[in-house]
CSV table of C-alpha atoms in Angstrom, one decimal:
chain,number,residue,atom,x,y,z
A,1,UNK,CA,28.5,-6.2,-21.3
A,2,UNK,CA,28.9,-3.1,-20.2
A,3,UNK,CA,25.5,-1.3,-22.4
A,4,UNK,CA,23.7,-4.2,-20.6
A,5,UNK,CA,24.8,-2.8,-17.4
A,6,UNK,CA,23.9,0.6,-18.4
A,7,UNK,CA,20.5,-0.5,-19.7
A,8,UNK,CA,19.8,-2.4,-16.6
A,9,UNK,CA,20.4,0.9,-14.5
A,10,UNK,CA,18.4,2.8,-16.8
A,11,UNK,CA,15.4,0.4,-16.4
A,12,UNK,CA,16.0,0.1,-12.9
A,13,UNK,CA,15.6,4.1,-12.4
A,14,UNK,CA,12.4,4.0,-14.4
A,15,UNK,CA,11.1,1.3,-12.2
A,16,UNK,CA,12.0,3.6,-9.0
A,17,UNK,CA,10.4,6.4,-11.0
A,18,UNK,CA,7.4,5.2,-11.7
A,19,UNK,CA,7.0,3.3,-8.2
A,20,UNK,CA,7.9,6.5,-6.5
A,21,UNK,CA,4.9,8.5,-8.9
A,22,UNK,CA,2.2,6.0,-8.1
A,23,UNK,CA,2.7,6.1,-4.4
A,24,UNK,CA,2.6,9.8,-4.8
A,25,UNK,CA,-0.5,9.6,-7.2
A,26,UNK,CA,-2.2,7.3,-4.7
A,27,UNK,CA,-1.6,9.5,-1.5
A,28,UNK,CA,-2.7,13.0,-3.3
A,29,UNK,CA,-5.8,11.5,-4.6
A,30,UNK,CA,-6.3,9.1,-1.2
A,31,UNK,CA,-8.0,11.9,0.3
A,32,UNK,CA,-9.8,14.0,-2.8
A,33,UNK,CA,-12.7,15.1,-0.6
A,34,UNK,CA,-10.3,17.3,0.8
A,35,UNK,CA,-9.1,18.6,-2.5
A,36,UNK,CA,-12.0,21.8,-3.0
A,37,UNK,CA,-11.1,22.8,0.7
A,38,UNK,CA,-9.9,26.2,0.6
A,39,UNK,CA,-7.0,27.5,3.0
A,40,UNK,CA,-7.3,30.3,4.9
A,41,UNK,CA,-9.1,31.5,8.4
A,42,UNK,CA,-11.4,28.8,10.0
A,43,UNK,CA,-13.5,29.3,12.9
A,44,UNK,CA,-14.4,25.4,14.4
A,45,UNK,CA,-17.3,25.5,16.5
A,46,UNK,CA,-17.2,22.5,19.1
A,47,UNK,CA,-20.7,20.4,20.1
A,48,UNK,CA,-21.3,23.2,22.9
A,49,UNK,CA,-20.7,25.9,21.4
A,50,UNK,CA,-17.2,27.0,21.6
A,51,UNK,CA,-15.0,28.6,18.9
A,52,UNK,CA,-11.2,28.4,18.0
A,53,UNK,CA,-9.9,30.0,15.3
A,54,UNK,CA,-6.8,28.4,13.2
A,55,UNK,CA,-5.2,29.4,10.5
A,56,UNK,CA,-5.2,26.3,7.9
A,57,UNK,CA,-2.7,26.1,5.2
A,58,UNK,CA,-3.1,22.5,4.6
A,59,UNK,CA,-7.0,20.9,4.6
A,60,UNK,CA,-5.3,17.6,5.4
A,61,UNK,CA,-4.5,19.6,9.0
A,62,UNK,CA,-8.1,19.0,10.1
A,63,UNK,CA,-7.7,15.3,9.6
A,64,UNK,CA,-5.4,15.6,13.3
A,65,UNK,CA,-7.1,18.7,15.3
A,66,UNK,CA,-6.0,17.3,18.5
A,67,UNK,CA,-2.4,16.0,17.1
A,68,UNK,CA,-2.0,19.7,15.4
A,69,UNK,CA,1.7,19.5,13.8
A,70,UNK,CA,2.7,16.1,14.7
A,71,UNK,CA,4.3,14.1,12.3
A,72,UNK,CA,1.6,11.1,12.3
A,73,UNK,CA,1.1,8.0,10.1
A,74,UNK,CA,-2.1,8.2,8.3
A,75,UNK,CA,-4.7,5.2,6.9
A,76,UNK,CA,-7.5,5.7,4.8
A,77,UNK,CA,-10.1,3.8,5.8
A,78,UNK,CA,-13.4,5.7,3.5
A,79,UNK,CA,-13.2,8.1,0.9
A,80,UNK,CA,-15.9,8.5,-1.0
A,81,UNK,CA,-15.3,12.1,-2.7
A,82,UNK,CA,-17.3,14.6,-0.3
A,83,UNK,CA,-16.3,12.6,3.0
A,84,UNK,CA,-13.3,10.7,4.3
A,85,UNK,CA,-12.3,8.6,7.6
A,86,UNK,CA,-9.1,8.0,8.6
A,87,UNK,CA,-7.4,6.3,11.1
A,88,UNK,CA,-3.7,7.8,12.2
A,89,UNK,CA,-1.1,7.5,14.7
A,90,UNK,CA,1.5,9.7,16.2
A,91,UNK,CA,4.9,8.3,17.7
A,92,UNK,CA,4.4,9.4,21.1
A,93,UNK,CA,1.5,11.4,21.3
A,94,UNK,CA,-0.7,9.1,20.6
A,95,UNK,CA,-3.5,8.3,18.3
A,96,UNK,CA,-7.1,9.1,16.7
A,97,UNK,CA,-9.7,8.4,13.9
A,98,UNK,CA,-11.1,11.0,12.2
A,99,UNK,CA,-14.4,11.5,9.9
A,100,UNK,CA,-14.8,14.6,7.8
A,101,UNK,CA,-17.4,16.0,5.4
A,102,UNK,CA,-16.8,18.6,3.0
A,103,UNK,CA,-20.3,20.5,2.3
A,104,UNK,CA,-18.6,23.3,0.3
A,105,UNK,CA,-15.6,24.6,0.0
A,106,UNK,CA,-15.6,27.3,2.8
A,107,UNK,CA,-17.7,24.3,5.2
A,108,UNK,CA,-16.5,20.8,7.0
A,109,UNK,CA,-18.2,18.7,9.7
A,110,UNK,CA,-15.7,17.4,11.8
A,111,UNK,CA,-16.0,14.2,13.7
A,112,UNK,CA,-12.6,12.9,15.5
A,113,UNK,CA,-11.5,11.0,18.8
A,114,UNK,CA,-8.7,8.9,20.1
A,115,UNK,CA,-6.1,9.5,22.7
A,116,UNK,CA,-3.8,12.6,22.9
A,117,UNK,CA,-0.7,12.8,25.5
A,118,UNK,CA,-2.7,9.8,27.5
A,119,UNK,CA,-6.0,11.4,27.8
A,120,UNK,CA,-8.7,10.5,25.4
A,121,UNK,CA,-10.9,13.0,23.5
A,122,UNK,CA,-14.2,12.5,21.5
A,123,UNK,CA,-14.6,15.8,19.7
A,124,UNK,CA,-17.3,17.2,17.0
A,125,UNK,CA,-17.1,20.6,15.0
A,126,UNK,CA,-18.8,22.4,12.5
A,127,UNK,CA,-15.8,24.7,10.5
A,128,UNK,CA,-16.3,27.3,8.3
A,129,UNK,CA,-13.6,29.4,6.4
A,130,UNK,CA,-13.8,33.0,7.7
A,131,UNK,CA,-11.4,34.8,5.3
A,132,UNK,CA,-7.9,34.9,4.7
A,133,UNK,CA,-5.5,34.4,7.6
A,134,UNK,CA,-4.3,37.2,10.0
């Protein structure tokens, strides 16, 4: 009885394991467009013509420009390897969809509106990596 018990554990944790991998598998490759972006210094250029600089350590950070750092709930809705859309939501700030094209590694084309703090926004930028971050 009890190396059933044990067994049963030990099967249990595999399950958890491998449930636990696949979800992590599925999230990292969810969004491989964004997986030849290189970090570093990005200048985003807005439809007329102005410039922000950011620092970007995470590609996935240009999925929520508008949302920058908040902790939001992401669904892919396309991903088809050079471009992705996604839809995400941010406990109370709001929410936005987002569509974005990787042309190289050091070039995106940013496409992303919604609502941020009650306001809404329709915003589209052409980023390019600049060099490393300052």
């Amino acid at each position: 009885m009890m190396i059933r018990r044990r067994w049963l554990a030990a099967a249990a944790g595999v399950l958890v394991i491998a449930a636990g991998s696949g979800g992590a598998v599925a999230r990292q490759s969810a969004l491989g467009s964004l997986g030849g972006v290189e970090r570093g210094q990005w200048q985003l250029r807005d439809g007329e013509g102005a410039v922000r600089k950011i620092c970007l350590r995470n590609p996935s950070a240009l999925l929520q420009l508008r949302h920058w750092g908040a902790q939001c709930q992401h669904v892919v809705l396309e991903n088809d390897g050079t471009s992705a859309t996604i839809r995400y939501s941010c406990a109370g700030r709001g929410h936005g969809r987002t569509s974005i094209t990787v042309e190289t590694a050091h070039s995106v084309v940013i496409d992303t509106s919604g609502i941020v703090d009650g306001a809404p926004f329709a915003e589209q930028y052409e980023a390019r990596r600049v060099g490393a971050c300052q």
